[in-house]
Coordinates of C-alpha atoms and ligand atoms in Angstrom, one line a residue:
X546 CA 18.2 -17.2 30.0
X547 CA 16.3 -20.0 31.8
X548 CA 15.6 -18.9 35.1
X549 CA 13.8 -21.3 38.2
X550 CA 11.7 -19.1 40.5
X551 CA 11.1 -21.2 43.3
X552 CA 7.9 -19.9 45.4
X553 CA 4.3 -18.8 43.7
X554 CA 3.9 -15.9 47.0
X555 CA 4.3 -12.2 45.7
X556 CA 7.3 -11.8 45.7
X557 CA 8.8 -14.8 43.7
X558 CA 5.4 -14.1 40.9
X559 CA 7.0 -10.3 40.9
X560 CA 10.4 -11.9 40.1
X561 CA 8.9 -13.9 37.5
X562 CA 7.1 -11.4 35.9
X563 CA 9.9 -9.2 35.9
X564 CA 11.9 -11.5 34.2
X565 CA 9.4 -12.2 31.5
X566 CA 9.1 -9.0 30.9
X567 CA 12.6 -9.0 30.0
X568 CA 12.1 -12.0 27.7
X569 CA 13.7 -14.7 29.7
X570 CA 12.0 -18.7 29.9
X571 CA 11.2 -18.7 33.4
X572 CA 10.2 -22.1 35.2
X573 CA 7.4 -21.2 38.1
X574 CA 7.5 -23.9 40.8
X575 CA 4.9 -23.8 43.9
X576 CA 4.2 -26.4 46.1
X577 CA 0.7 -25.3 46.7
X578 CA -2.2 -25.6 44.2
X579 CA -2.7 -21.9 43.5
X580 CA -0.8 -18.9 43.7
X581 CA -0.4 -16.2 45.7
X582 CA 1.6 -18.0 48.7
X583 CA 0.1 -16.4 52.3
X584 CA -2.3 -13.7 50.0
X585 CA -4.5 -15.9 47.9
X586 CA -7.8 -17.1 47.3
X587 CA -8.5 -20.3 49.3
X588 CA -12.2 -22.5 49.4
X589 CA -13.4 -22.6 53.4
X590 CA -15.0 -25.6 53.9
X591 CA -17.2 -24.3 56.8
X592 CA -18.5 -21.5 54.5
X593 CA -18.6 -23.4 50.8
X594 CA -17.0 -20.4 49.1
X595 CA -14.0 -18.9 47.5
X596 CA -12.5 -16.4 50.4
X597 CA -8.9 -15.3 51.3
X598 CA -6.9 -16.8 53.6
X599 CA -6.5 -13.7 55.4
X600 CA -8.4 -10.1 54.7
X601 CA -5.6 -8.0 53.3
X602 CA -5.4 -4.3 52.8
X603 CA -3.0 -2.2 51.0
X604 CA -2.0 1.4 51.0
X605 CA -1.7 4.4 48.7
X606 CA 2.3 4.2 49.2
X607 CA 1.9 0.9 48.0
X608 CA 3.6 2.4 44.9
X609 CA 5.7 -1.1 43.7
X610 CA 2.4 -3.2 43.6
X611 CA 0.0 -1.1 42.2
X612 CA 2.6 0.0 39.3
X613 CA 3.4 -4.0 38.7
X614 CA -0.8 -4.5 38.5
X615 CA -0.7 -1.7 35.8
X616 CA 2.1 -3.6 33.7
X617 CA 0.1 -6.2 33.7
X618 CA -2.6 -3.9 32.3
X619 CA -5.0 -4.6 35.0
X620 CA -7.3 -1.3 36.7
X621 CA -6.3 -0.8 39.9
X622 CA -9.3 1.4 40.0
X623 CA -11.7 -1.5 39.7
X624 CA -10.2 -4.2 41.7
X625 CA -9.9 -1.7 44.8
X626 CA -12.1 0.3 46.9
X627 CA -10.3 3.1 47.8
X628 CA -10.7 5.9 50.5
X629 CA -8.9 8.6 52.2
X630 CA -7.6 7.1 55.8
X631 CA -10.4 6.9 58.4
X632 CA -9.7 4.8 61.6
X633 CA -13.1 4.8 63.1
X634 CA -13.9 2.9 66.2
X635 CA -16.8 0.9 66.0
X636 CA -18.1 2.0 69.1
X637 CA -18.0 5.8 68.5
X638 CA -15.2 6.3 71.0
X639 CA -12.5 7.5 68.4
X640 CA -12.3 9.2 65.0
X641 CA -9.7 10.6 62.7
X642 CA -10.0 11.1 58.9
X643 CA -7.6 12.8 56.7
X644 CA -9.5 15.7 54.9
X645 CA -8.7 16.5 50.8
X646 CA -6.2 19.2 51.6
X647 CA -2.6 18.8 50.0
X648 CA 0.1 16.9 52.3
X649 CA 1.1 17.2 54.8
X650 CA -2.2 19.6 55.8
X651 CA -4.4 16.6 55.0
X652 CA -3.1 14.7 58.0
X653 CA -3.0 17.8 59.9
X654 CA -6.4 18.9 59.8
X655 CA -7.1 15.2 60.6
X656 CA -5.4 14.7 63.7
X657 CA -6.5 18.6 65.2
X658 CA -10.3 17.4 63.9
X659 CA -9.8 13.6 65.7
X660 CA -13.0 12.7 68.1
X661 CA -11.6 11.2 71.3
X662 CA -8.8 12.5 72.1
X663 CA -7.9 16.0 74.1
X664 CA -6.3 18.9 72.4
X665 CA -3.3 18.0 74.3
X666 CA -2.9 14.8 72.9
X667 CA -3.9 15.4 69.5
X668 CA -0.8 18.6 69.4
X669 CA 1.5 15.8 71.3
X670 CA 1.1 13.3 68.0
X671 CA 1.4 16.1 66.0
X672 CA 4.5 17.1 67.7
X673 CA 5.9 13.4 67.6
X674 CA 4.9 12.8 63.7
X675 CA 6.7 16.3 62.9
X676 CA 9.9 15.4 64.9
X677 CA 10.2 12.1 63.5
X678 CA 10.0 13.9 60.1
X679 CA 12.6 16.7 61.2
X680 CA 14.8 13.5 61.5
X681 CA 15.0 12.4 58.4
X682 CA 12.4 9.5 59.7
X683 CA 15.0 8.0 61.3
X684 CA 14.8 6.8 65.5
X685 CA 17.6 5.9 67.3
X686 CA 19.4 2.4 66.8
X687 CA 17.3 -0.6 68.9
X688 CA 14.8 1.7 69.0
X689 CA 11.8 -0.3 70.4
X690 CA 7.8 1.5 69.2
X691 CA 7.0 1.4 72.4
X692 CA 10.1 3.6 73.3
X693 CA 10.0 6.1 70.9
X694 CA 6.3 6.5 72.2
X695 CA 7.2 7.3 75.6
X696 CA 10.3 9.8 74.7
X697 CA 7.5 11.4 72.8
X698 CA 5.0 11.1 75.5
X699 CA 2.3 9.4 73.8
X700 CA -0.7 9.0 76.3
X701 CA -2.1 5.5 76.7
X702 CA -5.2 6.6 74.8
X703 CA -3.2 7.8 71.9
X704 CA -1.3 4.3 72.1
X705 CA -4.4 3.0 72.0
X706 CA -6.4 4.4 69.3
X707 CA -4.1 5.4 67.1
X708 CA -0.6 4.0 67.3
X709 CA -1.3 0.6 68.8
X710 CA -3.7 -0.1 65.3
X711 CA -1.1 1.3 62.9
X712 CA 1.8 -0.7 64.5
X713 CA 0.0 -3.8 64.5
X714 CA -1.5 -3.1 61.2
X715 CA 2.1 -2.9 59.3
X716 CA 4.3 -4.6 61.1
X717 CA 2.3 -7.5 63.3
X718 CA 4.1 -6.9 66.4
X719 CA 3.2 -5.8 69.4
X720 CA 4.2 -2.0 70.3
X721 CA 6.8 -2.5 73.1
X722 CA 8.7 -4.9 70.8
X723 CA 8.3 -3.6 67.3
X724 CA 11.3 -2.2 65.7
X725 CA 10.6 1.9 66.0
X726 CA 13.1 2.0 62.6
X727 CA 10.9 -0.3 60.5
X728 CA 7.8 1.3 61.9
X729 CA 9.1 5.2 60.9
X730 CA 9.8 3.6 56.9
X731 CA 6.2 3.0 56.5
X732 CA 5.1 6.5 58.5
X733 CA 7.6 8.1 55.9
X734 CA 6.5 6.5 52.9
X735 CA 2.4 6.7 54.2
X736 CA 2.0 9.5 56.9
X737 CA 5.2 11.3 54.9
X738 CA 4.3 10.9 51.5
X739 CA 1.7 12.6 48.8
X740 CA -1.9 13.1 49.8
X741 CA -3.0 9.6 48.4
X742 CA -0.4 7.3 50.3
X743 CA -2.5 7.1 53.1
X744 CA -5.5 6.1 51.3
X745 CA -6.8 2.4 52.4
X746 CA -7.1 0.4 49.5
X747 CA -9.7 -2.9 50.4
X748 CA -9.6 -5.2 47.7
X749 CA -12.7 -5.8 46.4
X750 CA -12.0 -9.2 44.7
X751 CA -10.1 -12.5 46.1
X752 CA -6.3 -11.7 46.7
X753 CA -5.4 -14.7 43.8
X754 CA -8.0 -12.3 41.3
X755 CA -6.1 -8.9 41.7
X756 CA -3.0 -10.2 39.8
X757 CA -1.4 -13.8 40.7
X758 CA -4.4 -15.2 38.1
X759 CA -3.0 -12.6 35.4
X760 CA 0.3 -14.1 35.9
X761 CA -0.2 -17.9 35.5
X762 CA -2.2 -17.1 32.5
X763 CA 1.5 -14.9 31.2
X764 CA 3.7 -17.9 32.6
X765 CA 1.3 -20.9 31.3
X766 CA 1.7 -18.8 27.6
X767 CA 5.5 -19.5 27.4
X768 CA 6.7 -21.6 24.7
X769 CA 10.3 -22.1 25.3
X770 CA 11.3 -25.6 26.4
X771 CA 11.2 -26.1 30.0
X772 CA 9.5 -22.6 30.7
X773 CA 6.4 -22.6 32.7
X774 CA 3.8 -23.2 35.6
X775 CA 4.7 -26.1 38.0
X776 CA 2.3 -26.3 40.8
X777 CA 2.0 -28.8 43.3
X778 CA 5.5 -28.8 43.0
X779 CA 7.9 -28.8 46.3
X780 CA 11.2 -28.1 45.5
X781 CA 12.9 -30.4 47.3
X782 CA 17.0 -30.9 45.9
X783 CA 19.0 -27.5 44.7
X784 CA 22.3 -28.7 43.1
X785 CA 24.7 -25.6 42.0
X786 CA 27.0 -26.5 38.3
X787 CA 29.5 -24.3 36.8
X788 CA 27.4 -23.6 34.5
X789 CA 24.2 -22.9 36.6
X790 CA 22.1 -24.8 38.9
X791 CA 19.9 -27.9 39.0
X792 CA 16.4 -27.9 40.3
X793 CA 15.5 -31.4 41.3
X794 CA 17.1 -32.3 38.7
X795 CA 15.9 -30.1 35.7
X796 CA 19.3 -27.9 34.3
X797 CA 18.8 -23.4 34.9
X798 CA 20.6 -20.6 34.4
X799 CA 20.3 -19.2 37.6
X800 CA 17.5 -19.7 40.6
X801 CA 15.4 -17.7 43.1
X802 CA 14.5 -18.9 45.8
X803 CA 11.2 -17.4 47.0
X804 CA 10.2 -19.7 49.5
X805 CA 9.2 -18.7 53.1
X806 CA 12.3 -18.5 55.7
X807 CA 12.5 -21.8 56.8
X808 CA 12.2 -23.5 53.2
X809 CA 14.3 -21.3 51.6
X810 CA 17.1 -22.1 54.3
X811 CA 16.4 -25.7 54.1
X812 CA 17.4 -25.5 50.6
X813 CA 19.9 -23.1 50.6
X814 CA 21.9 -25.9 52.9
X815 CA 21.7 -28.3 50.5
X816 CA 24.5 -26.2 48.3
X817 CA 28.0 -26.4 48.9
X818 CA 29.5 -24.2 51.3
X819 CA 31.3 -21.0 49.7
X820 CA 33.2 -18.1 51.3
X821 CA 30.3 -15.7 53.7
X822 CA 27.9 -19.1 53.1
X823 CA 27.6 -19.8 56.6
X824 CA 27.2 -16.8 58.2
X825 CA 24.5 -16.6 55.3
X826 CA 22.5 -19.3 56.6
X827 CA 23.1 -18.2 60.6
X828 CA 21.2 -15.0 59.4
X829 CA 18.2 -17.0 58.3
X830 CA 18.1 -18.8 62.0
X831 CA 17.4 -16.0 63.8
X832 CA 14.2 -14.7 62.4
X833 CA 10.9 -15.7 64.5
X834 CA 7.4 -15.4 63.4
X835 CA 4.0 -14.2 64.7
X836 CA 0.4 -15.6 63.7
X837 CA -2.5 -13.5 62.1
X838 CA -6.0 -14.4 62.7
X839 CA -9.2 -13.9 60.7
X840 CA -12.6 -14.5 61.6
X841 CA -15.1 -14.5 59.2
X842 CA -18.7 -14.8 60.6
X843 CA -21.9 -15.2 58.1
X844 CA -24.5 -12.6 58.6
X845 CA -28.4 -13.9 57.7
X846 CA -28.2 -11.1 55.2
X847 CA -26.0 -8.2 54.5
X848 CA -25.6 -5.7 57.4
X849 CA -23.9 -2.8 55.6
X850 CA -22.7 -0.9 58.4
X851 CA -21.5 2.6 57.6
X852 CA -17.8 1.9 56.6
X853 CA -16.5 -1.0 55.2
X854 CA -13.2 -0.9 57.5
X855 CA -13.9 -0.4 61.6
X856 CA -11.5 -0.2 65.0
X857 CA -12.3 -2.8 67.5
X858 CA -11.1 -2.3 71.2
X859 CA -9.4 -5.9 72.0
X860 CA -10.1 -6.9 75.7
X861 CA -7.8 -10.7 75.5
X862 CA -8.7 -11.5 79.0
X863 CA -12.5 -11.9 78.3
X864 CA -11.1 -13.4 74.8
X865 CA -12.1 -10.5 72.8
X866 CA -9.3 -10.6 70.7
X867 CA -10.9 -8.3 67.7
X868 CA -8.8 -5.5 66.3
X869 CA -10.4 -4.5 63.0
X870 CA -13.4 -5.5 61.7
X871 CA -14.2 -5.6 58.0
X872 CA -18.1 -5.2 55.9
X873 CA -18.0 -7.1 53.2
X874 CA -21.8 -5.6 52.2
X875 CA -20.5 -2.2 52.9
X876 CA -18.0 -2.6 50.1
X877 CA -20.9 -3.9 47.7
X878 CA -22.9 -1.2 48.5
X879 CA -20.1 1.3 47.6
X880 CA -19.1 -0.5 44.7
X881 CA -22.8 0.2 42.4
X882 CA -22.4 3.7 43.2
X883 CA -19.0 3.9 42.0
X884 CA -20.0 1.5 38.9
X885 CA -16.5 0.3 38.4
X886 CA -17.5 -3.7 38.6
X887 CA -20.8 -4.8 37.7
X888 CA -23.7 -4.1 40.2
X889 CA -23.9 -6.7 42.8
X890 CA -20.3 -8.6 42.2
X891 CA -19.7 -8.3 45.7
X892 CA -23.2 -10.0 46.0
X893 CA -22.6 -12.4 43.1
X894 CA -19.8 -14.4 44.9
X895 CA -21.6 -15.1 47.9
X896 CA -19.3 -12.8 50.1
X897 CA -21.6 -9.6 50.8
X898 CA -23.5 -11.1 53.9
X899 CA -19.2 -11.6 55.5
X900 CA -17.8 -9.8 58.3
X901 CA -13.8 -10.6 58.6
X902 CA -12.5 -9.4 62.2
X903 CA -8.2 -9.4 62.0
X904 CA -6.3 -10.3 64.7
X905 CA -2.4 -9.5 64.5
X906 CA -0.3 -10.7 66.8
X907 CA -2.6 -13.6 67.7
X908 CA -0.3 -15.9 69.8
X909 CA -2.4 -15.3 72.9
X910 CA -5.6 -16.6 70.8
X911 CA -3.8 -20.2 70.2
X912 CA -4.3 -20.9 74.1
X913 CA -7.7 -20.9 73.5
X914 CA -11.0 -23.6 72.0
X915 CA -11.6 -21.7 68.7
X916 CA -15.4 -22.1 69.6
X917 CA -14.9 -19.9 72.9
X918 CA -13.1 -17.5 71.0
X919 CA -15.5 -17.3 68.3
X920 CA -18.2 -16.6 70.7
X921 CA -16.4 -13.7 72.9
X922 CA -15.5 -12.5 69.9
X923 CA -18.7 -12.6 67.8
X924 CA -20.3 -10.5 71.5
X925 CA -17.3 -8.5 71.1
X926 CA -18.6 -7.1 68.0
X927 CA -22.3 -6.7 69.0
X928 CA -21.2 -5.0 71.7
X929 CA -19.2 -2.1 70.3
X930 CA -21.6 -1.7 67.2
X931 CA -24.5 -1.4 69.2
X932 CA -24.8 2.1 67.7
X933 CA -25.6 0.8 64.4
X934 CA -28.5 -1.5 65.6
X935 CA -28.6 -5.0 66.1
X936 CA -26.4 -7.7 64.0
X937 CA -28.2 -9.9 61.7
X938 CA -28.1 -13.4 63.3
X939 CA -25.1 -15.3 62.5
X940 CA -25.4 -18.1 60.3
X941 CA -21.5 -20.0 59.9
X942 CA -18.2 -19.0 60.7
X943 CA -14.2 -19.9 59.9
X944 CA -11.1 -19.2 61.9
X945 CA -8.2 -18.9 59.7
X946 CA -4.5 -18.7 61.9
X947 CA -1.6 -18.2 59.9
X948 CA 0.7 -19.2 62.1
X949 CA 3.7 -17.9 60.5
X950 CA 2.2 -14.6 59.0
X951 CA 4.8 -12.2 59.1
X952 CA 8.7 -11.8 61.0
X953 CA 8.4 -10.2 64.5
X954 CA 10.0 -6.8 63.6
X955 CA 11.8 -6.7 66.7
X956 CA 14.9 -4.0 66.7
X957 CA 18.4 -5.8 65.9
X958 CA 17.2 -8.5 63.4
X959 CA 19.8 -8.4 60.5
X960 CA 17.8 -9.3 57.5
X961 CA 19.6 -11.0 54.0
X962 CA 20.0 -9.5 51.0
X963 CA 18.4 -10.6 47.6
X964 CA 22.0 -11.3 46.2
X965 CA 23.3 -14.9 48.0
X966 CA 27.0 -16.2 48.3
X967 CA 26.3 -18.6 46.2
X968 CA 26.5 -17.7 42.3
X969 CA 23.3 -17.9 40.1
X970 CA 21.1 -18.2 43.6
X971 CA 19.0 -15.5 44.5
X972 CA 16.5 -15.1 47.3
X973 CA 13.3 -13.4 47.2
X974 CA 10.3 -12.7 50.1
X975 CA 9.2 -10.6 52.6
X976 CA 11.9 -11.0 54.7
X977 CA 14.6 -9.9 52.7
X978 CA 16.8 -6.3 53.4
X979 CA 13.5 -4.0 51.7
X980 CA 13.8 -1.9 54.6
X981 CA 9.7 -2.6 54.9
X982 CA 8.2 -4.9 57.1
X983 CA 6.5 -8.2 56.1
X984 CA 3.8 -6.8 54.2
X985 CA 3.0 -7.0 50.4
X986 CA 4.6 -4.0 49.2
X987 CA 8.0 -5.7 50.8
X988 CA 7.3 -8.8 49.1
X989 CA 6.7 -7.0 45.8
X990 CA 10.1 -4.8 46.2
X991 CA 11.9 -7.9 47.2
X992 CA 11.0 -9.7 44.1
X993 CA 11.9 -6.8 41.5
X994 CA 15.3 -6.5 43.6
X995 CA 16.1 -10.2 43.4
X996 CA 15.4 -9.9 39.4
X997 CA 17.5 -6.4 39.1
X998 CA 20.4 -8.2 40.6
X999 CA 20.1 -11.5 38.7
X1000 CA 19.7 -9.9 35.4
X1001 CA 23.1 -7.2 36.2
X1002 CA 25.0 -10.1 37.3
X1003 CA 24.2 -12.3 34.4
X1004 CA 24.1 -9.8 31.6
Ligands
LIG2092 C1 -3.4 -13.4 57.5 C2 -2.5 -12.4 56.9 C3 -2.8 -11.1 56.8 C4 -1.9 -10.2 56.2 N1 -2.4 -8.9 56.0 C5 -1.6 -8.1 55.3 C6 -2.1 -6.8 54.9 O1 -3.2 -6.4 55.3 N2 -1.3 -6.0 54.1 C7 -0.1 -6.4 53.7 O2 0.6 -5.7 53.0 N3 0.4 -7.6 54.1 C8 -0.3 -8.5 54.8 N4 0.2 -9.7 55.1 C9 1.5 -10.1 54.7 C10 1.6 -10.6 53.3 O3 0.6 -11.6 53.0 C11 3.0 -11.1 53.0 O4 3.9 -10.1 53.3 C12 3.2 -11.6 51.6 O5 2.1 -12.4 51.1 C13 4.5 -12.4 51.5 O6 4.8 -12.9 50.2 P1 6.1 -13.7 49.9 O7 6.1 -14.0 48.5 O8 7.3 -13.1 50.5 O9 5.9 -15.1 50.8 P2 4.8 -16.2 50.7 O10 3.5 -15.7 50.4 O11 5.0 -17.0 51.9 O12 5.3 -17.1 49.4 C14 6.2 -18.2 49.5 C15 5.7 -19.3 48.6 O13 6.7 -20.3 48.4 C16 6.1 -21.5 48.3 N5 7.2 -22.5 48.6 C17 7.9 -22.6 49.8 N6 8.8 -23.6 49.7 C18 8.7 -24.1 48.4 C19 9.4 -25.1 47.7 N7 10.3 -25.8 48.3 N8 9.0 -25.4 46.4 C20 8.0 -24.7 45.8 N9 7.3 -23.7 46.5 C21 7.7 -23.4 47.8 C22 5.0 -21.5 49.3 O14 4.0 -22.5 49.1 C23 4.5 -20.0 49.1 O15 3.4 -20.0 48.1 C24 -0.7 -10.6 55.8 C25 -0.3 -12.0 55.9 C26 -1.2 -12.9 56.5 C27 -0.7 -14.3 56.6

C-alpha cells in the first residue's frame, strides 16, 4: 500500500517506520524543516549551536521507544546516559536513590534511606505507593493528584520533594489538577515495574540524533513512486475517495494524521461528515494545553557539578521559576569513563559548558520580561548550589517556551482513539487514548497503534 503520514513528531515517524517495516511506500509530510516535531534538534540563535528545543529525559519503562531505537539498529547504550533514579536537591535539602536490590526492594530501601524527610513521612509514601499497588494501580474516577495525596496523607514536604517533581515531570500539570488515573499508569509502569524502569535515561546527543535522523535516511531510501520525505510541507487539503484519500492533491491508500491537536482537527474537518464524525471532532475541542520552559545559560567553562540531573526548589513570587536543573559537563565527564562515545563528544559540540533549567507548567512565567526571569532564575541557581562552590560566570543564555508542550492531564478529558470515523484516516500523537500522558513513550505507542489498526483494517 501507499500510505500518507502526515506529521514528522514521534509518533507519526513511529507510524512510518512501522509501516516500512512492513514494506509499504510511505509518503512523510512535515511542515517543519527537520524532524522530530516538539523533541528535536533546533539552531539557538543567541547561543550559535545545535541544541534541543526542550531538555528531554526518558525512563527505563520507556519500553516502546527504546525497542523501536533497537529496530532501527541503533545502541541505546551509547546515545543515553543512564542511572538508577536519584532526585537530589541541589541544595542538599532532599535525597532519595534507589539502591541495586531487585524490585520492588530497590525502591524500598530508597525511600526508608531518603535525606529530608522524617521516618513518618518516608513509611506514609511507602504506605501510599503500596496501596495504590494493592489496587491494581487504579484511583478512583475524577481522581485529582492532589486528592489522592491528601486521602493518603502526604505531608507538604513530601508533596514537595517528591511528588510535586514526579507529577510535573510526567504529566506537566500541576498537582491539584493532574489526573491521579494518568499519574498511577506511569507509577505502575516506573515505580511498579522491573528494577531498571526507573532508571533516568539523559540523552546524551540532540533529540533529532537519537533516532528521527536514522529514519529520514530509511524514508529518503524508498524507491516506489510517490514514497518519501516531504518537508517543509503543510498539509493543508485532505480529500477522502472510495478508493482512498487525497493529500493536497497527491492519490493514498489510507492517511495518518499525526499533527498536533489543533492541526489535525483542522484537517479532519475538511472531510465529509460520516456517522460518530462529529462527536469525533467535539472530542478534539476540549483538550487544553500547558507550556514547558527551558533555560539554557552558558557557563565560562564547564562546571561539572556532581550529577548531571538536580531538584530546584521553585519560589514563582521572586520569579524563581526553576524545577530541575541539568549539567551538560557532568554528562561529558561521565561519558569518557564509560567510553561508549568518543572522549570529549559532549565537548566536541560546543554543549559541555550548558546548564538547561526546565520549567513545567510555565504559564505563570509568560507574565513575565524573559530578562527578569532569566536573572531570578540564573540567582536562583547560585543560590541553591552554593554547596558546590561558586558558578562559572555566565556568558549567553536562550529561553525556549513551548507553549503548547503537552495536554493538561486534568481528570475527565476523553481522549480519541487512533482508529477515526472516517475510513482509511487514522490519527496518531500524544494525545491519543495510550492511557500515558503526553510524553514520548505515548507518542511512540500512539504511532505503532495507529499502524496496527491501519494495516488490520486494510489487510
Ligand atoms: C519542552 C518540552 C519538554 C518535554 N519533555 C519531555 C520529557 O522530558 N520526556 C518526555 O517523555 N516527553 C517530554 N515532552 C513531551 C514530548 O516532546 C511529546 O510528547 C512528543 O514529542 C509528542 O510527539 P508527537 O509526535 O505526538 O507530536 P509533535 O511532536 O507535536 O509532532 C507533530 C508534528 O506534526 C507536524 N504537523 C502539524 N500539522 C501538520 C501539517 N498540516 N502538515 C505537515 N506536518 C504537520 C508538526 O510540525 C510536528 O512536527 C516534552 C515536550 C516539550 C515541548
Amino acid at each position: 500500500m501507499k500510505i500518507a503520514v502526515i506529521g514528522g513528531g514521534w509518533a507519526g515517524l513511529t507510524a512510518a517506520w512501522s509501516l516500512l517495516q512492513r514494506g509499504h511506500a510511505v509518503a512523510l509530510f512535515e511542515a517543519g524543516r527537520s524532524l522530530g516535531g516538539r523533541a528535536r534538534r533546533i539552531h539557538s540563535r543567541a547561543l550559535d549551536l545545535a541544541t534541543d528545543n526542550g531538555q528531554h529525559i526518558l525512563l527505563g519503562a520507556y519500553t516502546e521507544t527504546l525497542d523501536l531505537m533497537r529496530e532501527l539498529g541503533l545502541d541505546t547504550g551509547r546515545l543515553f546516559y543512564r542511572e538508577r533514579l536519584s532526585l537530589q536537591a541541589a541544595d542538599g535539602s532532599f535525597g532519595l536513590r534507589t539502591l541495586p536490590l531487585p524490585a520492588p526492594l530497590h525502591l524500598l530501601a530508597g525511600v526508608l534511606g531518603a535525606q529530608g524527610l522524617t521516618l513518618k513521612e518516608r513509611l506514609r509514601l511507602i504506605s501510599l505507593t503500596t496501596s495504590l499497588r494493592r489496587h491494581g494501580w487504579k484511583t478512583a474516577a475524577g481522581m485529582t493528584v492532589g486528592q489522592w495525596l491528601e486521602q493518603g496523607r502526604q505531608s507538604p514536604q513530601v508533596i514537595r520533594s517528591f511528588w510535586q517533581p514526579l507529577c510535573l515531570a510526567a504529566l506537566n500539570t500541576p498537582v491539584p489538577d493532574a489526573c491521579a488515573q494518568l499519574f498511577a499508569h506511569v507509577l505502575r509502569d516506573s515505580l511498579g515495574g522491573p528494577k531498571d524502569a526507573t532508571d533516568v535515561l539523559i540523552p546524551r546527543v540532540d533529540l533529532s540524533k537519537l533516532w528521527p535522523d536514522e529514519l529520514l535516511r530509511r524514508l529518503n531510501g524508498q524507491s516506489s513512486p510517490g514514497a518519501g520525505l516531504h518537508l517543509g510541507h503543510a498539509v493543508r487539503k485532505l480529500h477522502a475517495c472510495p478508493s482512498g484519500i487525497a493529500v493536497d492533491g497527491q492519490h493514498f491508500d489510507a492517511a495518518i494524521v499525526a499533527g498536533n491537536v489543533p492541526s489535525t482537527s483542522r484537517l479532519l474537518a475538511q472531510l465529509e461528515a460520516v456517522p460518530d464524525s462529529l462527536p469525533y471532532l467535539d472530542m478534539l475541542s476540549d483538550f487544553d494545553f500547558l507550556p514547558i520552559a527551558t533555560i539554557t545559560l552558558k557557563l565560562e567553562h564547564p562546571w561539572q557539578l556532581p550529577q548531571p540531573m538536580l531538584l530546584l526548589h521553585d519560589h514563582p513570587a521572586r520569579l524563581q521559576f526553576g524545577q530541575w536543573l541539568f549539567d551538560r559537563s557532568a554528562l561529558a565527564a561521565r561519558e569518557t569513563t564509560e567510553a561508549h562515545l568518543p572522549a570529549g563528544h559532549i565537548a566536541q559540540t560546543g554543549t559541555a559548558s550548558l546548564l538547561h533549567i526546565v520549567i513545567s507548567d510555565a504559564s505563570a512565567l509568560q507574565e513575565h520580561k524573559q530578562d527578569d526571569v532569566v536573572a531570578a532564575v540564573t540567582a536562583q541557581v547560585q543560590a541553591q548550589t552554593q554547596r558546590f562552590g561558586p558558578m562559572p560566570r555566565v556568558t549567553g543564555h536562550d529561553v525556549i517556551v513551548e507553549k503548547r508542550a503537552t495536554f493538561a492531564a486534568r481528570p475527565g478529558l476523553a481522549r480519541p482513539t487512533v482508529a477515526t470515523p472516517w475510513p482509511r484516516v487514522w490519527v496518531a500523537g500524544d494525545w491519543t487514548d495510550t492511557g500515558y500522558p503526553g510524553v514520548l513513550e505515548g507518542a511512540v505507542r500512539s504511532g505503532r497503534q495507529a499502524a496496527a489498526s491501519l494495516l488490520r483494517s486494510l489487510a
